[in-house]
Tab-separated table of C-alpha atoms and ligand atoms in Angstrom:
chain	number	residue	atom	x	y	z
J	9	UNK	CA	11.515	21.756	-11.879
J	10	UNK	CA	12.473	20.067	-8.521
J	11	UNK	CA	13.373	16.485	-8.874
J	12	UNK	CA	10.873	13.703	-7.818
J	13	UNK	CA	12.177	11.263	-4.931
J	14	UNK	CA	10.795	7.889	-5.439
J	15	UNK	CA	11.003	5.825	-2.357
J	16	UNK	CA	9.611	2.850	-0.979
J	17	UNK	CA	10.478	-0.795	-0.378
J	18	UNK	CA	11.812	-3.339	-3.099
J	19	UNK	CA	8.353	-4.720	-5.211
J	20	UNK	CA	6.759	-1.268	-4.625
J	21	UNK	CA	6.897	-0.740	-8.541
J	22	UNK	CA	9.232	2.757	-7.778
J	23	UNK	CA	11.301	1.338	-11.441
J	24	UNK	CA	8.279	1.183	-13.326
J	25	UNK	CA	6.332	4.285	-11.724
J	26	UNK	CA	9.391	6.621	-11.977
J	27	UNK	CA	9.998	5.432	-15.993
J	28	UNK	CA	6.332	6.389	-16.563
J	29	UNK	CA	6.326	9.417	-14.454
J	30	UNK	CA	9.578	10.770	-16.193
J	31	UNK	CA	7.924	9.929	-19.518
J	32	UNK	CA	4.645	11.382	-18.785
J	33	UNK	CA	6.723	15.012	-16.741
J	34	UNK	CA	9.289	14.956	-20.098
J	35	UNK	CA	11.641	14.251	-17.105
J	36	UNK	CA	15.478	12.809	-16.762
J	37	UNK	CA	15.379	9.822	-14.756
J	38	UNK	CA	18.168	8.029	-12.724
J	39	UNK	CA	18.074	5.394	-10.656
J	40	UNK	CA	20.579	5.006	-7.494
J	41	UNK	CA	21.035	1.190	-8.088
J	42	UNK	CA	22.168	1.824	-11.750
J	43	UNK	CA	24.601	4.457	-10.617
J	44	UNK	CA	25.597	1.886	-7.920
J	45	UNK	CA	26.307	-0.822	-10.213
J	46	UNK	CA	28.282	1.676	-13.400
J	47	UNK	CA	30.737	3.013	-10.325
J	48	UNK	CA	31.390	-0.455	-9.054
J	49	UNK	CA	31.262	-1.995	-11.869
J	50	UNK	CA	29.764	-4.903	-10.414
J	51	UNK	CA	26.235	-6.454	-10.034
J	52	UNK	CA	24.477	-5.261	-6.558
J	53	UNK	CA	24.203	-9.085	-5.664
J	54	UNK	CA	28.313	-9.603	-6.006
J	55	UNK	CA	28.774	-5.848	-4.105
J	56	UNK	CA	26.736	-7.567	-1.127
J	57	UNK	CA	28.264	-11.172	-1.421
J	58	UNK	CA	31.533	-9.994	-1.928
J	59	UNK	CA	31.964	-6.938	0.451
J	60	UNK	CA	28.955	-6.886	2.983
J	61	UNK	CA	25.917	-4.911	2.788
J	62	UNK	CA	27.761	-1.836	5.041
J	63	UNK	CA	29.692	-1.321	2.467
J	64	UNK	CA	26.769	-1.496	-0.073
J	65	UNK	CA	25.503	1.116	1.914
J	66	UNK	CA	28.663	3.251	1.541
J	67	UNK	CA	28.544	3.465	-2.126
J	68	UNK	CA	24.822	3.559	-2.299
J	69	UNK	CA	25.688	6.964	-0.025
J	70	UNK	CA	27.813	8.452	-2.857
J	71	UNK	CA	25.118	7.619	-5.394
J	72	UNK	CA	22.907	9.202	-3.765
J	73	UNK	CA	25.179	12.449	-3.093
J	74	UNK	CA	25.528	11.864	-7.275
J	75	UNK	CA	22.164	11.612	-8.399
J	76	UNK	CA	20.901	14.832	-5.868
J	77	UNK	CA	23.058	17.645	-7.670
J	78	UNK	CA	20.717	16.675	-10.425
J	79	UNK	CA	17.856	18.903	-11.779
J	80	UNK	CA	14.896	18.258	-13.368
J	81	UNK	CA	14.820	14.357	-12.979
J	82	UNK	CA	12.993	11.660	-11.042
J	83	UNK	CA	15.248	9.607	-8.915
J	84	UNK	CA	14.408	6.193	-8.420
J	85	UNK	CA	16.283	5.268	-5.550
J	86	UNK	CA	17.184	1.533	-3.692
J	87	UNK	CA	14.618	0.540	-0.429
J	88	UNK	CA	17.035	1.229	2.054
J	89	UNK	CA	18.422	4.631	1.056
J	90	UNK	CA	15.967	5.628	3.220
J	91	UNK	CA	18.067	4.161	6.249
J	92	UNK	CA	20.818	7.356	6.457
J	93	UNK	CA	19.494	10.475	7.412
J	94	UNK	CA	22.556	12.133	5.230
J	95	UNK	CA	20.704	10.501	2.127
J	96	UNK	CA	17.759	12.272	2.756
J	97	UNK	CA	19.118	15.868	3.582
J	98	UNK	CA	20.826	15.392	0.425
J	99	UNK	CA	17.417	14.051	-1.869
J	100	UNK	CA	15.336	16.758	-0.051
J	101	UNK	CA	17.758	19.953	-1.007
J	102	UNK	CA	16.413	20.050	-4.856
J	103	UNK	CA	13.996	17.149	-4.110
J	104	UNK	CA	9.959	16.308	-3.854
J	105	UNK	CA	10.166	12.775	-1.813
J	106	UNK	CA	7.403	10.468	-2.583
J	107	UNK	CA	6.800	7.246	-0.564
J	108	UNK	CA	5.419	4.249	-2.435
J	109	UNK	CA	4.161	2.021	-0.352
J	110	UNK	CA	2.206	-1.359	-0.998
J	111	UNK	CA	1.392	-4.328	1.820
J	112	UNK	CA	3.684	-7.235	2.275
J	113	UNK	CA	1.709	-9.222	0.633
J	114	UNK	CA	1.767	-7.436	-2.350
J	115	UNK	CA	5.613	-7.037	-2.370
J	116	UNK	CA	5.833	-10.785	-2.127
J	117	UNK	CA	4.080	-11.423	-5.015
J	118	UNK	CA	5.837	-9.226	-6.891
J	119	UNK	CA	9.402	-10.369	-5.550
J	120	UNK	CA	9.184	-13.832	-5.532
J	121	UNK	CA	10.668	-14.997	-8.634
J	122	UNK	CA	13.320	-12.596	-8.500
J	123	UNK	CA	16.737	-13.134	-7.258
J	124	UNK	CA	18.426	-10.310	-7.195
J	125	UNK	CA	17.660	-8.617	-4.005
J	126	UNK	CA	20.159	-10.171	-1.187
J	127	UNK	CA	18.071	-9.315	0.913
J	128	UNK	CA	15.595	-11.072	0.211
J	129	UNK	CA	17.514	-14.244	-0.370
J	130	UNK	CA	16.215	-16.386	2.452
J	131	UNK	CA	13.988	-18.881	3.768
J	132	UNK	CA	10.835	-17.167	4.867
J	133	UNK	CA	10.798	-13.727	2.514
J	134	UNK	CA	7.578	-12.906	3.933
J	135	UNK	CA	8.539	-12.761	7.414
J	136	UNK	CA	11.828	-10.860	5.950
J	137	UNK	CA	9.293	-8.804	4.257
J	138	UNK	CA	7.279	-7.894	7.071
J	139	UNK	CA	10.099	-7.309	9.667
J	140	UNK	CA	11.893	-4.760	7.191
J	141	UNK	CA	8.639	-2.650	6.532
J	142	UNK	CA	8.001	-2.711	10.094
J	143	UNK	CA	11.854	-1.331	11.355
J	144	UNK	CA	11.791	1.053	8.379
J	145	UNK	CA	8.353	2.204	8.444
J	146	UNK	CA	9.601	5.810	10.639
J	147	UNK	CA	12.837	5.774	7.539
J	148	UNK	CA	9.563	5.795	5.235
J	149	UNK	CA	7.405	8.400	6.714
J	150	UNK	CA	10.114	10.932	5.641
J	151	UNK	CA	7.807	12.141	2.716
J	152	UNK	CA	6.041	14.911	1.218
J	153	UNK	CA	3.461	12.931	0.643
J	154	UNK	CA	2.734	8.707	0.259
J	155	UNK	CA	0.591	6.711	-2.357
J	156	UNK	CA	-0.615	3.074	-1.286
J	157	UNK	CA	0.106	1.256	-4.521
J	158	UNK	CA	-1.362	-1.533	-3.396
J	159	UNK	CA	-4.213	-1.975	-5.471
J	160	UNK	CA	-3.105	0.304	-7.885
J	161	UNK	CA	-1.764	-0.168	-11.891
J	162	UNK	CA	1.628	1.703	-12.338
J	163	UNK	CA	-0.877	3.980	-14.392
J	164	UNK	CA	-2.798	4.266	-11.476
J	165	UNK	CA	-0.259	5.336	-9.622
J	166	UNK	CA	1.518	7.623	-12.152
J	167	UNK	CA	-1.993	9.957	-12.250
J	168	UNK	CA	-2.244	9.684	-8.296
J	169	UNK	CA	0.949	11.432	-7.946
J	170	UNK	CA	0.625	14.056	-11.160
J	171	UNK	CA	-2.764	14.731	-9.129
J	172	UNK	CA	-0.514	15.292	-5.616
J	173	UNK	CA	1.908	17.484	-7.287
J	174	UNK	CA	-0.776	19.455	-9.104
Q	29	LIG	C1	17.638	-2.751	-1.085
Q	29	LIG	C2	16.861	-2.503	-2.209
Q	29	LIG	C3	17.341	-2.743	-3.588
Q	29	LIG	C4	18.870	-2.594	-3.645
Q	29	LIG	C5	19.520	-3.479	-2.632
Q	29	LIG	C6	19.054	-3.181	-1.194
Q	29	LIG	C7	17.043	-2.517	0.251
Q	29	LIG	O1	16.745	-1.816	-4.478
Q	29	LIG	O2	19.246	-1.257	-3.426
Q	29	LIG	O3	19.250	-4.813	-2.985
Q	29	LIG	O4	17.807	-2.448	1.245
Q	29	LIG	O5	15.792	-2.392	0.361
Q	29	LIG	P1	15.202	-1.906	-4.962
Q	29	LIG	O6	14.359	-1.274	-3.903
Q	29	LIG	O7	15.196	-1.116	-6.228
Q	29	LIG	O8	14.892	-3.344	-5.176
């Protein structure tokens, strides 16, 4: 079976959906952050305080090269591995790409007592929120096919996409 791209921004429940959707598929499941974090050796949020985000970005690249040679697994991957075009070419090859998307809102409320998402480190997160989804909303229509989570259960979710892939 072709491997099942989750994408989406962070708070769009991709961890969570993928886990179930693995379980549910008898699926391997990876996620690009974790690979990330085992080849650095290092926490995401030290990676970006310590070396930038571009460089973030770099290794996220190779992660991503990683995780797409594999078969048979969902790949949870990072909100802004989206952002290369290489990444993509590389997920699509063996890959289904699913978008998960979910309104700012909804990502706030689900982010906001987390702290470790740089990005998301600031004053205002729902203005950081909104101006993110809105510059990476064309890096996000790259999909097969897109679920609003919005108002969904990661249940909910899990059936809406068995039901897409059917
Ligand atoms: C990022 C999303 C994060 C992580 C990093 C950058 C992004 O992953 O890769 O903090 O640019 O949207 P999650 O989407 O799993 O939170």
């Amino acid at each position: 079976m072709k491997n099942i791209v989750l994408t989406g921004f962070m708070g769009a429940g991709k961890s969570s959906v993928g886990r179930k959707l693995a379980e549910k598929l008898e699926m391997g499941v990876v996620d690009t952050d974790d690979i990330i974090e085992k080849n650095a050796g290092m926490k995401i949020s030290q990676i970006f305080e310590k070396f930038g985000e571009p460089h973030f970005r770099e290794l996220e690249k190779k992660a991503v090269a990683e995780a797409s040679k594999l078969e048979n697994h969902v790949i949870i991957t990072g909100g802004g591995v989206v952002l290369k075009e290489e990444n993509m070419k590389n997920l699509r090859k063996n890959g289904i790409i699913v978008y998960l998307h979910a309104k700012p809102e909804v990502l706030h409320s689900r982010i906001k007592h987390e702290s470790h998402r740089p990005l998301l480190q600031v004053k205002e997160p729902i203005k950081k929120i909104k101006e993110l989804l809105e510059y990476r909303a064309p890096f996000y229509a790259n999909n097969d096919f897109m679920i609003d989570a919005s108002e969904l259960t990661v249940e909910e979710v899990v059936e809406e996409i068995l039901k897409k892939l059917e």
